[in-house]
XYZ file of C-alpha atoms in Angstrom:
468
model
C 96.530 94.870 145.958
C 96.190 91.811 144.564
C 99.384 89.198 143.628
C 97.665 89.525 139.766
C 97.765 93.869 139.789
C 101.071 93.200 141.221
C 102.795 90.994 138.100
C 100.908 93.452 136.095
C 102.362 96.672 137.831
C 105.797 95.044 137.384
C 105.844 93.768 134.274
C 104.133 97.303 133.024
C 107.346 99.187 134.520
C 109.767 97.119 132.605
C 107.696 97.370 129.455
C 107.963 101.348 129.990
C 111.990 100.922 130.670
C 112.309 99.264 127.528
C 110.066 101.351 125.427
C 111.698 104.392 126.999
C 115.434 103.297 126.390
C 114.848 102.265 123.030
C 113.028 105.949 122.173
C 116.397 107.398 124.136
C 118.426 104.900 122.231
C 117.074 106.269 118.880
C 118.022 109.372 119.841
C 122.015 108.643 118.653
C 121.112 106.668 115.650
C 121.077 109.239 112.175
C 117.679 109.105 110.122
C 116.389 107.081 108.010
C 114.862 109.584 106.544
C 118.929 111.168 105.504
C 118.991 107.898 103.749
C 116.406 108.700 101.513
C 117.572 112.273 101.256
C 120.027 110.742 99.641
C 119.201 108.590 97.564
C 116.636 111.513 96.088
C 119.671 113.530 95.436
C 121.182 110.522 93.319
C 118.239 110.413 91.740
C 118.075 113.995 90.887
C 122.393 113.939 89.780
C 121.075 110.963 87.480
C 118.228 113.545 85.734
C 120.657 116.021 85.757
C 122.297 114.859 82.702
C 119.257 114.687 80.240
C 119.969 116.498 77.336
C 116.069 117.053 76.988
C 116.289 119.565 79.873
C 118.190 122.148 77.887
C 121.090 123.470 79.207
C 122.683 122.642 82.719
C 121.382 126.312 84.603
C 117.634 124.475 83.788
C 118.868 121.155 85.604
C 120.111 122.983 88.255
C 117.052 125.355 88.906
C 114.710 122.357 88.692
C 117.128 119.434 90.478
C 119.573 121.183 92.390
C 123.361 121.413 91.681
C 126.175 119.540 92.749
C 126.811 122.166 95.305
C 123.832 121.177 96.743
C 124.029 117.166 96.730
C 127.311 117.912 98.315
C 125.728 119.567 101.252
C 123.385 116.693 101.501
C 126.201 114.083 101.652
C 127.895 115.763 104.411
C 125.312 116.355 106.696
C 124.469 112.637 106.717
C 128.246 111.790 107.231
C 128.698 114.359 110.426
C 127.058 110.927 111.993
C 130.287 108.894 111.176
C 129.230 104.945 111.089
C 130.695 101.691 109.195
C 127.452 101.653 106.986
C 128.340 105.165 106.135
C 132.194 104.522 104.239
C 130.533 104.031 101.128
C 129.006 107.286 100.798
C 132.470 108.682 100.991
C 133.317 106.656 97.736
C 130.389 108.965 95.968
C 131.662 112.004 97.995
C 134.776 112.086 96.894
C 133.380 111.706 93.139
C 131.138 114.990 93.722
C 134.061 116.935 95.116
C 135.911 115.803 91.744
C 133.247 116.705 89.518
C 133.145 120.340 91.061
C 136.951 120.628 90.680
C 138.107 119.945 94.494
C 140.029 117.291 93.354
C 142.248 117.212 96.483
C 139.231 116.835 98.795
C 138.826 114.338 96.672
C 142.253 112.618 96.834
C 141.627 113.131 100.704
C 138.228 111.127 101.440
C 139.926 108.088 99.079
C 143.174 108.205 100.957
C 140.370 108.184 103.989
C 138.500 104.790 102.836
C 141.862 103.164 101.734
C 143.030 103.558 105.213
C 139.592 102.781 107.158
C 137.737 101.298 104.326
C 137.380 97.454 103.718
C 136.515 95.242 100.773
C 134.974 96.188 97.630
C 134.916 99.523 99.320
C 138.946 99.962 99.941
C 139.530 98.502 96.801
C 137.299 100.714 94.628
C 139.005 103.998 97.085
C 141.945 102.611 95.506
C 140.977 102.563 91.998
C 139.581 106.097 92.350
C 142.387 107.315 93.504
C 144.583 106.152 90.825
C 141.800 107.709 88.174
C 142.071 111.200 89.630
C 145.726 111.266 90.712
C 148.405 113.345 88.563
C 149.435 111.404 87.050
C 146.678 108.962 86.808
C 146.946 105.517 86.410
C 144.756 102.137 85.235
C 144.595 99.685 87.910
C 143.577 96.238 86.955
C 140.337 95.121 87.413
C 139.341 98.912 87.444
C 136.339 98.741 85.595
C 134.657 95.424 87.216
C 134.912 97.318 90.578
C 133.381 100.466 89.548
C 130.456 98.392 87.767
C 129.634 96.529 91.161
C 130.205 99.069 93.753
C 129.019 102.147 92.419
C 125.832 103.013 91.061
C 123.752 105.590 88.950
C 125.027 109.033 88.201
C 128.204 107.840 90.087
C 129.207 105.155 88.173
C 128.981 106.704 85.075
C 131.125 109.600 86.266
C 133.565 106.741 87.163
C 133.367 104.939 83.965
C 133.544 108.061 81.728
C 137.000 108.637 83.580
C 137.971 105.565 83.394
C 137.258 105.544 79.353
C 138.859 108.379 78.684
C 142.226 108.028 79.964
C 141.905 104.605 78.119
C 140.934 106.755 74.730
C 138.052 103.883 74.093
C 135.689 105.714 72.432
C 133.041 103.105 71.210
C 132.786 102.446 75.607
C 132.451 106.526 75.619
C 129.328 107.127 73.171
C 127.542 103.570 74.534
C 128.139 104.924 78.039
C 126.647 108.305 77.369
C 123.544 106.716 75.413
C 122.978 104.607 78.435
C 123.499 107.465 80.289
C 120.308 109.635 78.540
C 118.225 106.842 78.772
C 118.622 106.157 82.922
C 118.474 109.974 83.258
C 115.420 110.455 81.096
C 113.597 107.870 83.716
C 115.451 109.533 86.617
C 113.728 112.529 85.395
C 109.816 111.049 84.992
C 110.162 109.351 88.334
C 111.545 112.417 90.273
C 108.155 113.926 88.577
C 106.033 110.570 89.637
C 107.316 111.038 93.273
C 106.787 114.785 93.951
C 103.543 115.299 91.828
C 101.744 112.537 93.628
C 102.302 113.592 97.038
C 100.669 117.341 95.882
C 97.754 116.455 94.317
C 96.958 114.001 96.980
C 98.077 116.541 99.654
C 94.790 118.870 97.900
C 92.417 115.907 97.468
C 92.631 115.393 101.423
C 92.353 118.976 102.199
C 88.925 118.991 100.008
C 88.190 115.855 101.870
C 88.614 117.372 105.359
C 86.580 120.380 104.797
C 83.609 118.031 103.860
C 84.024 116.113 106.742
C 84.196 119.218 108.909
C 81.167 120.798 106.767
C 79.275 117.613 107.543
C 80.062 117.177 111.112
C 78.951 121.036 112.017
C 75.905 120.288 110.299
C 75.109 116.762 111.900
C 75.376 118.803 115.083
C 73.228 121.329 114.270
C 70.581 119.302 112.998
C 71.187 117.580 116.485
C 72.101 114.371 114.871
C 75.687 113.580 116.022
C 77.637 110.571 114.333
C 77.544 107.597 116.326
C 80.269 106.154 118.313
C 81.432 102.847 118.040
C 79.108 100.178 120.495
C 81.391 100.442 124.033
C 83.192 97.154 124.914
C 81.998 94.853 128.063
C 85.649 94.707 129.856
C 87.165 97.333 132.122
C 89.899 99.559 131.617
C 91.999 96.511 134.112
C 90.939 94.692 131.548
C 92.940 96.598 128.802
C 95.687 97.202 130.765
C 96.190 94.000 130.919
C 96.162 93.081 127.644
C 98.257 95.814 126.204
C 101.322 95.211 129.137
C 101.095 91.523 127.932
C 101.194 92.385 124.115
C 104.304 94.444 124.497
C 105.870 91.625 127.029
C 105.789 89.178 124.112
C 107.101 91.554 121.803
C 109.818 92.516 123.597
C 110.433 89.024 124.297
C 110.343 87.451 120.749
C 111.941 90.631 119.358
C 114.419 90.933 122.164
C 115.548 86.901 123.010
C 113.467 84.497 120.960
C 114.823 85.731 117.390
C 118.509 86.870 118.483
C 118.616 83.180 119.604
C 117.322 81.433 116.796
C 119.552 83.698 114.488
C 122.870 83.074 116.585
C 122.044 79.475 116.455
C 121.201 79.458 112.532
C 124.249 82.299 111.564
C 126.574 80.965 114.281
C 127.259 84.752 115.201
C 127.792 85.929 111.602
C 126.102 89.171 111.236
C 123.600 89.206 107.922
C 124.854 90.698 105.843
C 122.673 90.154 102.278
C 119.277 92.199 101.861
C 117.273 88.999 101.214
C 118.818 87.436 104.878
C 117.628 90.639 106.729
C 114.686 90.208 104.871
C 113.736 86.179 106.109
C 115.047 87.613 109.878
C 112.510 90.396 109.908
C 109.479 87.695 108.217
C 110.289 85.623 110.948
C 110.282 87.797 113.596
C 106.986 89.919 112.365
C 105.143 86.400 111.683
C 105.722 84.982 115.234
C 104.731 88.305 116.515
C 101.706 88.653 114.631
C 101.285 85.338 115.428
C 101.966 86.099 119.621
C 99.875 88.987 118.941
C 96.468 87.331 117.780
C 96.633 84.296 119.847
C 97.001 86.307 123.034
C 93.784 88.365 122.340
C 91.891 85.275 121.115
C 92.527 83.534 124.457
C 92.577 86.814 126.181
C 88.845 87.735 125.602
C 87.286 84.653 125.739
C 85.593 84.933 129.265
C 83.774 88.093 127.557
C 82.584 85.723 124.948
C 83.833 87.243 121.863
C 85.769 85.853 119.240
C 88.061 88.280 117.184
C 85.512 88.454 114.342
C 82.533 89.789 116.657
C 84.033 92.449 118.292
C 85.670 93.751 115.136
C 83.192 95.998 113.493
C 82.541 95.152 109.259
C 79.921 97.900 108.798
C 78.827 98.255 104.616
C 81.249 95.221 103.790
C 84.195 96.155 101.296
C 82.499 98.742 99.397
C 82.237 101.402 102.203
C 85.575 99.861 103.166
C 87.671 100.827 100.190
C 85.869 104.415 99.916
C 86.614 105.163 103.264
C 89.929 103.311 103.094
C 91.166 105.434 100.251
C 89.942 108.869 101.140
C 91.519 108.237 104.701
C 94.717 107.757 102.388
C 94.388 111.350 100.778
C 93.237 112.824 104.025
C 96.463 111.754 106.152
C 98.787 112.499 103.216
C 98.901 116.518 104.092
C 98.907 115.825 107.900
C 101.440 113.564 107.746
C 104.180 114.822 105.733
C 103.976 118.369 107.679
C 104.210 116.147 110.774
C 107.455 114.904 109.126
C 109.009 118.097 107.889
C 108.830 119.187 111.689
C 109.887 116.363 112.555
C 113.348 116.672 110.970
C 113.566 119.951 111.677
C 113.095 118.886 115.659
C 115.260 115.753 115.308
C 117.910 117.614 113.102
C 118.760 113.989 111.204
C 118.633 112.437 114.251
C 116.363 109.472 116.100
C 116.707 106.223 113.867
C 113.816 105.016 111.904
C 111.920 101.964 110.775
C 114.963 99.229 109.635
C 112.804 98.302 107.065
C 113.180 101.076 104.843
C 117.310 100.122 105.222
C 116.675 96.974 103.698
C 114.245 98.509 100.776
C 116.814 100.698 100.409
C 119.178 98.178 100.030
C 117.495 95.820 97.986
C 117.855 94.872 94.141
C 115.938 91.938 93.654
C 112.493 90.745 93.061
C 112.134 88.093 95.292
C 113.056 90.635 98.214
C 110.824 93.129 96.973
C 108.033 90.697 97.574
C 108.969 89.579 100.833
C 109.337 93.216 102.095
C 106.110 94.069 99.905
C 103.950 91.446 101.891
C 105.216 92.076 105.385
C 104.729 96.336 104.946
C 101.406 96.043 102.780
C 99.246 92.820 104.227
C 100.552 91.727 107.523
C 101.467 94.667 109.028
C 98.213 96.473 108.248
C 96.018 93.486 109.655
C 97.912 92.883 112.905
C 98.323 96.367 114.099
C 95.182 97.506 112.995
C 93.324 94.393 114.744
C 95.219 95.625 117.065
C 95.327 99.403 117.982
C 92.247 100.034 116.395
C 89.915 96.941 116.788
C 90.674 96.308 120.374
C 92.757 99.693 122.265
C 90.550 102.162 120.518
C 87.868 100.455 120.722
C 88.234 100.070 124.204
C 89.346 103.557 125.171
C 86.871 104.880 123.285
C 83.956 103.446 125.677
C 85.632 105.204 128.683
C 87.288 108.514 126.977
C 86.046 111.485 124.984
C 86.191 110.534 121.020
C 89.102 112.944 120.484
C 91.014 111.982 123.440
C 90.761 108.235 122.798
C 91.899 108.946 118.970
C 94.721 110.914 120.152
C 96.067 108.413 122.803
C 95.363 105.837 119.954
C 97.701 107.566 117.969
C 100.961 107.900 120.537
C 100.355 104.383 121.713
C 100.679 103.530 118.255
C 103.791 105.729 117.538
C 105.443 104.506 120.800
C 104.868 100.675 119.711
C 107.235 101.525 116.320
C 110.287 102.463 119.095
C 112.071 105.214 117.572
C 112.191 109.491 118.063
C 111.920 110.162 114.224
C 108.655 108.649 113.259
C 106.827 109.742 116.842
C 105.180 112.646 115.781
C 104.101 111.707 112.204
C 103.109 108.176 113.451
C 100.551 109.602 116.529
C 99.245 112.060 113.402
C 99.045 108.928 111.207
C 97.587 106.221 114.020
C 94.654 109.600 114.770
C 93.688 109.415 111.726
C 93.130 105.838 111.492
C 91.657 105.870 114.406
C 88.951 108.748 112.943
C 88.804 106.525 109.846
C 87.592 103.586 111.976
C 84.961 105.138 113.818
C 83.639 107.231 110.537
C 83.597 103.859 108.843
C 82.406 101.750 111.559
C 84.702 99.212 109.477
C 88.189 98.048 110.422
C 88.636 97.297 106.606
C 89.127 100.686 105.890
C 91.404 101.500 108.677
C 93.395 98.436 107.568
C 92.516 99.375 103.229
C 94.150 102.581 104.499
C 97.459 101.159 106.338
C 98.282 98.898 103.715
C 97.728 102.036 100.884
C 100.145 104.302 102.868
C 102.618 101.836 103.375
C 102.386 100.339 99.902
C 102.913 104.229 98.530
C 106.086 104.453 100.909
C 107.120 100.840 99.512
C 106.637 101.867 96.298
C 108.191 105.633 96.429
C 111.168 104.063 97.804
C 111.456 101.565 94.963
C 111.624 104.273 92.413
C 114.250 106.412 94.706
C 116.883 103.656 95.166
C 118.439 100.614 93.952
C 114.924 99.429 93.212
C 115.515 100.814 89.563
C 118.676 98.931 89.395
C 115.612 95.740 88.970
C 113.856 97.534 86.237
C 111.539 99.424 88.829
C-alpha cells in the first residue's frame, strides 16, 4: 500500500470516530424537535382564548387543553438541563391555571433555589402572586413583561392586575389578548393546512412519476442517467475523507479558537452572537469546501461549472425544484413522526433551529434566513449531489447510489434525530437531480424546504414577538 492510501486510511478512521461519537453523543441531548413541540403548544394556549371560537369545550377539541400542554411540558423537562429552568417558570403557571396551585408553589420554590437571573427573580414574583396570602413585589410587572411571553404572560399580568384592582390594565390586557390569539389561531391554521395539501400534491406527483417511469420502460425507452465521471472511486474517497477533515477541523479547532480569543471564554449568550459564530463558521466551511474540490479536480480538467449539470436553464429548474418540494413533503414528515417515536425525544438536532427559536429580531432573522435558504443549499448540494452522487452514480445502481447519497448526507448533519428523515430527504434530492439533469433544482428544492422550516418556525415562536 502506498504512503498516500495510508494517510487516507488513517485520516478516514478518525473521520468515522468523530462522526460516530458525535451520532452517539446526540444520543443524550433532548430534541429539537420537543422544542418546537412546545412552542406549538404556546401557540395553541395563545388561540385558546379567542372568543371567536365559541365556548372553551370548542378550543379544547380543536387546540388541546391545558391538560394536555401540561403533558407536553413535562416530557421535555424529564431531560433536566440549565436551558430548560425557564420552562418551569411557564409550568408552574399551567399547573396554576388548572387549580394545582401547590405544584405550582413547588416548581417556583424549585427555580428560586436553582434558578438564576431574570429567571429566579420572576420565580420569585410568581410566587408571591399565587401565595395565600399573595403579595406585590416591586418591579413585578417589568419582570413578567420581559421574561415571559404569549399566553403566559398574560396569565401573569391578569394576576398581577387583579390583586392590584386596576381595571383600565384588565380590559386593555384582555383586548390585546383577542387580538394575539385571533393570529395565534390563523397561523396554527397556516402551519397545519400547508403541510396537508402539499403532503397530497406530492402524492399526485409521485404516481405520475411512477406512471411515467413504467411506461418509459415499456416503451423500452428508460430515462437517462447522468454522463459517468472520469475519476475512480480512490478518487472520491479521497475527496470526501478530506472534506470532512476540514470540517471537523474548522468546526472542531479553527472557530472554538477564534471565539475564545474574540469572547475571552465568555459563553454567547445573545441570539444575534450565536448567529455571527455559526456565519462564520458555515462561510469558512463553504469556503474550505469549494476550494478543496476546485483544486481537487483539476488534473481531470474540470472546473466546478463543467461537471455540474444546468440542463433546460432555470425554467426546468424551478418546475422540477418545486415539485421535488411537494414530493418530499409526505416522505419526510412520516420519516419524522417515526423518528420520534424511535428516538422517544431524544438525539439532539440541528442548533440552528435553537437560535430561530430564540430569536426576536430582524436583523437575526436575516442572517439565519441567508445561511439556511442560499448558502446552505449551494454548498451541500454542489456538494452531495454535484460531485458524490454524481460520482457514485457512474459505479452503482441508480437506486443504490441515491440511497447512499441520502445517509452520507444525513451522517454529514451529526445528530440521531434528523438521520432518518435527512437520508429520505438527501434520496430525494438526489432523484430530483438526475430527473432534472439540473443541480438548480436540487438546490431550488433545498433552499424551498429549508426556507418553509425557517419560515414555520417564525410563526411558532418568538418570531411573532417581531410582527411575524
Amino acid at each position: 500500500m502506498s504512503f498516500k492510501r495510508l494517510v487516507l486510511a488513517a485520516l478516514s478512521v478518525v473521520v468515522a470516530a468523530l462522526i460516530t461519537v458525535s451520532l452517539l453523543g446526540s444520543y443524550l441531548e433532548p430534541q429539537t424537535q420537543g422544542q418546537i413541540n412546545l412552542s406549538q403548544t404556546n401557540l395553541s394556549l395563545q388561540a385558546r382564548e379567542w372568543q371567536g371560537l365559541g365556548d372553551a369545550d370548542v378550543g379544547d377539541r380543536l387546540l388541546g387543553d391545558l391538560q394536555g400542554a401540561i403533558k407536553a411540558y413535562e416530557r421535555v423537562l424529564q431531560t433536566p438541563t440549565p436551558q430548560n429552568q425557564p420552562l418551569r417558570l411557564q409550568l408552574g403557571l399551567l399547573y396554576a391555571e388548572t387549580g394545582q396551585g401547590d405544584r405550582a408553589l413547588k416548581t417556583w420554590r424549585f427555580l428560586i433555589q436553582e434558578g438564576q437571573g431574570a429567571t429566579r427573580s420572576t420565580a420569585e414574583v410568581l410566587l408571591s402572586l399565587w401565595s395565600e396570602p399573595p403579595q406585590l413585589l416591586p418591579e413585578a410587572e417589568p419582570l413578567i413583561k420581559n421574561t415571559l411571553h404569549g399566553w403566559f404572560r398574560d396569565r401573569a399580568l391578569e394576576r398581577l392586575y387583579e390583586l392590584q384592582q386596576r381595571s383600565d390594565a384588565l380590559m386593555a390586557l384582555a383586548s390585546a389578548e383577542q387580538n394575539r390569539a385571533k393570529a395565534a389561531f390563523y397561523r396554527l391554521a397556516l402551519l397545519g393546512a400547508t403541510p396537508l395539501l402539499g403532503s397530497l400534491i406530492g402524492m399526485v406527483l409521485w404516481i405520475v412519476w411512477i406512471y411515467q417511469h413504467l411506461r418509459r420502460r415499456h416503451q423500452g425507452n428508460p430515462l437517462p442517467s447522468l454522463t459517468p465521471v472520469t475519476w475512480s472511486w480512490e478518487t472520491l474517497w479521497e475527496g470526501m475523507v478530506i472534506w470532512f477533515a476540514l470540517f471537523f477541523a474548522i468546526s472542531l479547532m479553527l472557530m472554538p479558537l477564534v471565539r475564545t480569543l474574540i469572547s475571552q471564554g465568555l459563553p454567547l449568550r445573545s441570539a444575534m452572537a450565536q448567529t455571527l459564530y455559526a456565519l462564520a463558521s458555515y462561510s469558512i466551511i463553504t469556503a474550505a469546501g469549494l476550494g478543496w474540490l476546485w483544486y481537487f479536480l483539476r488534473p481531470f480538467g474540470k472546473r466546478p461549472w463543467q461537471w455540474l449539470r444546468w440542463q433546460g436553464g432555470l425554467g426546468r429548474a424551478l418546475r422540477w425544484g418545486v415539485g421535488g418540494y411537494f414530493a418530499a413533503l409526505p416522505l419526510v414528515l412520516l420519516s419524522s413522526l417515526a423518528s420520534q417515536a424511535l428516538l422517544k425525544n431524544q438525539g439532539g438536532g440541528n442548533p440552528l433551529l435553537e437560535i430561530i427559536l430564540q430569536s426576536r429580531d430582524y436583523p437575526t432573522f436575516a442572517l439565519l434566513y441567508v445561511m439556511v435558504a442560499l448558502m446552505a443549499p449551494f454548498f451541500e448540494e454542489i456538494l452531495f449531489r454535484g460531485f458524490f452522487f454524481r460520482s457514485v452514480q457512474s459505479y452503482l445502481p441508480l437506486g443504490t447510489a441515491m440511497g447512499l447519497t441520502g445517509v452520507l448526507f444525513a451522517i454529514a448533519h451529526l445528530n440521531l434525530a434528523d438521520l432518518l428523515p435527512l437520508t429520505v430527504l438527501g434520496t430525494v434530492l438526489s432523484y430530483i437531480y438526475w430527473r432534472s439533469q439540473n443541480i438548480g433544482a436540487a438546490m431550488i428544492l433545498h433552499s424551498i424546504w429549508n426556507s418553509g422550516s425557517f419560515l414555520g418556525l417564525l410563526l411558532l415562536s418568538g418570531g411573532t414577538e417581531a410582527g411575524f
